[in-house]
Short mmCIF file of C-alpha atoms and ligand atoms in Angstrom, two decimals:
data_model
loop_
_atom_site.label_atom_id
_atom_site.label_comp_id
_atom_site.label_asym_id
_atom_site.label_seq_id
_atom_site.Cartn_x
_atom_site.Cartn_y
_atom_site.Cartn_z
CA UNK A 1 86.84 82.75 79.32
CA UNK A 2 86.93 84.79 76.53
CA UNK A 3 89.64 84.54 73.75
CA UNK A 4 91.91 87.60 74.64
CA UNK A 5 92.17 86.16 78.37
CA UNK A 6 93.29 82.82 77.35
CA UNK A 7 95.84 84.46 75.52
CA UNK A 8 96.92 86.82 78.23
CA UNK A 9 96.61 84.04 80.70
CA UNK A 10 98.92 82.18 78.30
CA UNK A 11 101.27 84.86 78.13
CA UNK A 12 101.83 85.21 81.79
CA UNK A 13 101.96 81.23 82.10
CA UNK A 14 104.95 81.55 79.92
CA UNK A 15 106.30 84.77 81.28
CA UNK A 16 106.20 82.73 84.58
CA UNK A 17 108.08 79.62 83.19
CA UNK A 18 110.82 82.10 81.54
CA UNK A 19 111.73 84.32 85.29
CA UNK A 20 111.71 81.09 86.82
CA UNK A 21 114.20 79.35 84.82
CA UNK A 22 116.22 82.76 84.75
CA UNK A 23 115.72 82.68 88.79
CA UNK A 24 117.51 78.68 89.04
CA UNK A 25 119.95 79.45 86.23
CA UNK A 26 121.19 82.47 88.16
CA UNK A 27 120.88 80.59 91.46
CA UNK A 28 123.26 77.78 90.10
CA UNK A 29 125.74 80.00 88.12
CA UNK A 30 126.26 81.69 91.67
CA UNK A 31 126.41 78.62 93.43
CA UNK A 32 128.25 76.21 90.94
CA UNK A 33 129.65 78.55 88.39
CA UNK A 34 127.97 76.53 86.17
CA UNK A 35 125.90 78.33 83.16
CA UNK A 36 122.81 76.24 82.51
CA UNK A 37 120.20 76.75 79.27
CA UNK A 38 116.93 77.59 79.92
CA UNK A 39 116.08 74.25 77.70
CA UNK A 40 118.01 72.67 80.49
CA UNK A 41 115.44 73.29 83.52
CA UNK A 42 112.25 71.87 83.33
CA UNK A 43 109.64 72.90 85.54
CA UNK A 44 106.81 70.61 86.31
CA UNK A 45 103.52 71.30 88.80
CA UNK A 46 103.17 68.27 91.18
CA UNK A 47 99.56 67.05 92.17
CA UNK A 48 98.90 70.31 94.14
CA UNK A 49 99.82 72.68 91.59
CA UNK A 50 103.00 73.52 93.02
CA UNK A 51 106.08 74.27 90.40
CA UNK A 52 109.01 71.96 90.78
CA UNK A 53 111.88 71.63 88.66
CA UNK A 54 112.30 67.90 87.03
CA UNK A 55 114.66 65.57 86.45
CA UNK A 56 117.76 64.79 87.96
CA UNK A 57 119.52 66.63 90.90
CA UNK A 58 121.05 69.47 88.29
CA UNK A 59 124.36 71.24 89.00
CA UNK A 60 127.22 70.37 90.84
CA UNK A 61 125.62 70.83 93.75
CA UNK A 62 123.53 67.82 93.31
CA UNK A 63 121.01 68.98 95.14
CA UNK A 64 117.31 70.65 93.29
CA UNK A 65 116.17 73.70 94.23
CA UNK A 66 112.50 74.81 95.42
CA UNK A 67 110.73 77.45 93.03
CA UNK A 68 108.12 79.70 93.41
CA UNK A 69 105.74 81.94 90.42
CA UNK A 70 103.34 84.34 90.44
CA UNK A 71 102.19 86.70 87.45
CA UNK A 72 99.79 89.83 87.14
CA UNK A 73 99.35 92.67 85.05
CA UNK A 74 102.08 91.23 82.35
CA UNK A 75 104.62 90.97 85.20
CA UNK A 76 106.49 87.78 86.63
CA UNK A 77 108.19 86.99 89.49
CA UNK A 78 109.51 84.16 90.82
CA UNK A 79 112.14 82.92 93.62
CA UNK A 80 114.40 79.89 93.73
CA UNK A 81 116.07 78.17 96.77
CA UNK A 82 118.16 75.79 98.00
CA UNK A 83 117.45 74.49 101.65
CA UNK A 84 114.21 76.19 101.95
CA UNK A 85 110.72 75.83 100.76
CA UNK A 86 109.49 79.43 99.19
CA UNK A 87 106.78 81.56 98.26
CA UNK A 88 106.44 84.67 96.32
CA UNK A 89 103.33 87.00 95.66
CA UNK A 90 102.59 90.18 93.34
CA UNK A 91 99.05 91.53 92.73
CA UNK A 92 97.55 95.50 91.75
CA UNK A 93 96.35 98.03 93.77
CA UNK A 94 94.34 98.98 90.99
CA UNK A 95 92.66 95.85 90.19
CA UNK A 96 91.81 94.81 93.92
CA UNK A 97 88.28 93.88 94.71
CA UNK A 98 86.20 96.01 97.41
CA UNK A 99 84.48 93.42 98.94
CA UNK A 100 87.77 91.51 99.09
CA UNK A 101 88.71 91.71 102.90
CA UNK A 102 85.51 90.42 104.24
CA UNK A 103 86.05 86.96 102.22
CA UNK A 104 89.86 86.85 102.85
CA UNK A 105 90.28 87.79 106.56
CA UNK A 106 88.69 86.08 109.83
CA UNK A 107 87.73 88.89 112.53
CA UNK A 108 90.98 88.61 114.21
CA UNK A 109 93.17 89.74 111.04
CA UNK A 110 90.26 92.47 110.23
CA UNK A 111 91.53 93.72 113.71
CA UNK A 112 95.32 93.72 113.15
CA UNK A 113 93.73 96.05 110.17
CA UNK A 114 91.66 98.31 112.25
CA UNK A 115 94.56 99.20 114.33
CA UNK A 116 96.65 100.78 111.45
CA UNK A 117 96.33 104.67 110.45
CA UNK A 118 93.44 104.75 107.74
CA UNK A 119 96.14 105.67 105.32
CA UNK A 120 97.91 102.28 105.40
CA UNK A 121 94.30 100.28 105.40
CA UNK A 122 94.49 99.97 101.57
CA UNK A 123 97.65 99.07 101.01
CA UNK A 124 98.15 96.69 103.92
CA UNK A 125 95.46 94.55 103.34
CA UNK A 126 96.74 93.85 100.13
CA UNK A 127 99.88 93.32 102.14
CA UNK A 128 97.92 90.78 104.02
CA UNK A 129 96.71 89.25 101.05
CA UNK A 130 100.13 88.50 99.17
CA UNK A 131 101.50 87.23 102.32
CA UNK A 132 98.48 84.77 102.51
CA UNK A 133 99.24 83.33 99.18
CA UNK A 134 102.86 83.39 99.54
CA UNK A 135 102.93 81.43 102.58
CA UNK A 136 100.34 79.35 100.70
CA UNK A 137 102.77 78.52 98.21
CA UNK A 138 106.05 77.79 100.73
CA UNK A 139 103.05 75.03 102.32
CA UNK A 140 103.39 73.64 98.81
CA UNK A 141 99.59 73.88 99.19
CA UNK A 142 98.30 77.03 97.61
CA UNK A 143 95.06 78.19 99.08
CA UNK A 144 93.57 74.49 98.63
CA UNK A 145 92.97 74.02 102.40
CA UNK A 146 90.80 78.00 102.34
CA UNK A 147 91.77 81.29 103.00
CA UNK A 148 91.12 81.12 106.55
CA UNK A 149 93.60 77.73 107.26
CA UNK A 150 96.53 80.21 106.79
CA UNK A 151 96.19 82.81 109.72
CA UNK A 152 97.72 86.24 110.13
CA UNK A 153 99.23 86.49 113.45
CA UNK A 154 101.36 89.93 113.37
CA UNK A 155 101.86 92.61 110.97
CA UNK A 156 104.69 94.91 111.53
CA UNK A 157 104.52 98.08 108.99
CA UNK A 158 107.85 99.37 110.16
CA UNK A 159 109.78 96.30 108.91
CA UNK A 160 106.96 95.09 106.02
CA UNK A 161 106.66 91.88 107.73
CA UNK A 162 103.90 89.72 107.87
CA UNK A 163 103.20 86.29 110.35
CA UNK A 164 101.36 83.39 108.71
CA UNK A 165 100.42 80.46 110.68
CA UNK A 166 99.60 76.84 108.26
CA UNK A 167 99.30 73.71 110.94
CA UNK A 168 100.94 75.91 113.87
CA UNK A 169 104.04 76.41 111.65
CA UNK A 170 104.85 80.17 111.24
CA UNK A 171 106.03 82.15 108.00
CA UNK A 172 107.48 85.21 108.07
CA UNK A 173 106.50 86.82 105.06
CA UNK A 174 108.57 90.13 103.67
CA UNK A 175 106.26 92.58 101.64
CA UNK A 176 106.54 95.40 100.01
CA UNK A 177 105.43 97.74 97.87
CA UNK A 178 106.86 99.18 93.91
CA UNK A 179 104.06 101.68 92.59
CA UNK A 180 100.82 99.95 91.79
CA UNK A 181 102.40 96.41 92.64
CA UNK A 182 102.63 94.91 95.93
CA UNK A 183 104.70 91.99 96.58
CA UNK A 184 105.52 89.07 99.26
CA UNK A 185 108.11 86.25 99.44
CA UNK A 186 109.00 83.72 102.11
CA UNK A 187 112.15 82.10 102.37
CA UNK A 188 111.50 79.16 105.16
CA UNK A 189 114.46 77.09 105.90
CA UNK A 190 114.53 73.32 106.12
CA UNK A 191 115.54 71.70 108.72
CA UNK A 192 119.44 71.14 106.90
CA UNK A 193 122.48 71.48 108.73
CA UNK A 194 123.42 74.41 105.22
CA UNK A 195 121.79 77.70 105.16
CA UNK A 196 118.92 78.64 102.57
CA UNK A 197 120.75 80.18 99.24
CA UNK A 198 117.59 82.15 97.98
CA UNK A 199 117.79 83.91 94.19
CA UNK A 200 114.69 86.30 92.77
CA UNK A 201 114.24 86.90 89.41
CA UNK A 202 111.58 89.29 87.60
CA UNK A 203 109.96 89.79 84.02
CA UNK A 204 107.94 92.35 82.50
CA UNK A 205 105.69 91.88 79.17
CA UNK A 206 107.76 94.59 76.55
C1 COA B 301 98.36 78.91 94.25
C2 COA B 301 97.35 80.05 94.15
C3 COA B 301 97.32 80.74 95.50
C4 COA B 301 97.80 80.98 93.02
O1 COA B 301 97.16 82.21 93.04
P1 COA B 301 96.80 83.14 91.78
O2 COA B 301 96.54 84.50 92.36
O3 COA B 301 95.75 82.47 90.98
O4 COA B 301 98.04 83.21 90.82
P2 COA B 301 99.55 83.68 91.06
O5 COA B 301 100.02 84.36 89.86
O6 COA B 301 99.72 84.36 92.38
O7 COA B 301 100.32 82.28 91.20
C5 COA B 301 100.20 81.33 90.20
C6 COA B 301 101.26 80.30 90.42
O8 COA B 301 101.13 79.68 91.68
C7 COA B 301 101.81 78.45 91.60
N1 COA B 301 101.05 77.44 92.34
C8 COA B 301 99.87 76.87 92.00
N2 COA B 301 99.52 75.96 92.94
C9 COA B 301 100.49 75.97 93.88
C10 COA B 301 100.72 75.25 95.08
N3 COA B 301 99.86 74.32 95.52
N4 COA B 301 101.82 75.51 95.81
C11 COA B 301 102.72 76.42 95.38
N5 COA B 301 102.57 77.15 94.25
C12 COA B 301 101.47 76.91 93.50
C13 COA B 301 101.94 78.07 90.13
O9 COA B 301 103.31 78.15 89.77
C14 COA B 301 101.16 79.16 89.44
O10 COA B 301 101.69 79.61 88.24
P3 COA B 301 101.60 78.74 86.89
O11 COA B 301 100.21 78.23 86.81
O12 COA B 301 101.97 79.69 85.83
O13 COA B 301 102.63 77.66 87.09
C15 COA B 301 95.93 79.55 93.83
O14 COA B 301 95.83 79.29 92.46
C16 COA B 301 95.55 78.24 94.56
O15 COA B 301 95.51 78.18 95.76
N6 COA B 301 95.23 77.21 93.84
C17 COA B 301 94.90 75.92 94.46
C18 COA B 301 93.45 75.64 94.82
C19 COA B 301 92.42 76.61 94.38
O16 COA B 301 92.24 76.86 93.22
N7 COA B 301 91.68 77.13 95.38
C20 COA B 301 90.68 78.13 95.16
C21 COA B 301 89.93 78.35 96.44
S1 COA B 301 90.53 79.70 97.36
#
């Protein structure tokens, strides 16, 4: 890799770190009340890449919440949870690869493609895309297992949603789309008598 992508890789590494931490500080301060530094959170990958945040339980709540990054373009976003596992997405329109839907999609999703207006094709496979990783990162897993262990099962362009099957377990993915940027997040509950309490956060390179 050449020098001025290390540093820009660096730069959204760090962007990434600094949205999540403001994504569980604002996630606890509306939960607990309680205002936590940014020194405070630490955010660790585990063994599968996946960000967690370390240490003890923090806030009142005793309880640690799930996080989620992504970073493109000198933007970061990120999502933090309690009672749900989560995944979040962004990528460019502009920087997409032709030859990209061929690799990512099996014939089925290709199809779910084919049926939309040739206006939306673009856009929606980019849709597709996001979703893919986002529900990747709710499985904790990333794309480790291949693109073609998480499947598409419904698109619905009305609402932005998108169905993602990992081991017969479905994600309903919300995308959408700000200018250039698309983006997906998944909120998927746990199986906890409390309700997910979901808080997104977002950074942009000045
Ligand atoms: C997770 C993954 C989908 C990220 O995609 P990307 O387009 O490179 O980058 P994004 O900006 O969207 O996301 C990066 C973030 O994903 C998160 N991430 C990485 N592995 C993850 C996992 N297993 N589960 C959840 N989140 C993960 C990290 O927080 C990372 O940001 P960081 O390195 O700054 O902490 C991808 O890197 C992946 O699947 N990696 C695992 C295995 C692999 O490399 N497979 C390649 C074959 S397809």
């Amino acid at each position: 890799m050449e020098m001025r992508a290390v540093e820009k890789r660096r730069r959204e590494w760090l962007l990434g770190r600094a949205v999540a931490k403001d994504a569980v500080g604002r996630l606890i301060a509306r939960h607990t009340g309680e205002a936590l530094e940014a020194s405070a959170i630490e955010i660790v990958p585990d063994g599968y890449g996946c960000p967690q945040v370390a240490g003890e339980p923090i806030g009142h709540l005793g309880m640690r919440p799930a996080i989620s990054i992504a970073h493109s373009e000198g933007t970061a976003v990120a999502l933090a949870a309690f009672n749900a596992a989560v995944g979040i997405d962004l990528e460019s329109l502009a920087r997409r690869r032709e030859d990209f839907e061929t690799i990512a999609f099996s014939r089925p999703e290709r199809d779910l493609l084919e049926e939309l207006p040739a206006a939306l094709r673009q856009e929606w496979a980019l849709r597709m895309w996001c979703a893919k990783e986002a529900a990747g990162k709710a499985s904790g897993r990333g794309l480790s297992a291949g693109l073609l262990a998480l499947q598409i099962s419904r698109i619905d362009p009305d609402t932005g949603r998108v169905s993602v099957v990992w081991r017969g377990e479905s994600f309903h993915v919300s995308t959408t789309r700000d200018d250039e940027f698309v983006f997906a997040a998944v909120i998927r509950a746990l199986p906890y008598p409390d309700a997910p309490m979901a808080q997104p956060a977002t950074r942009r390179v000045q």
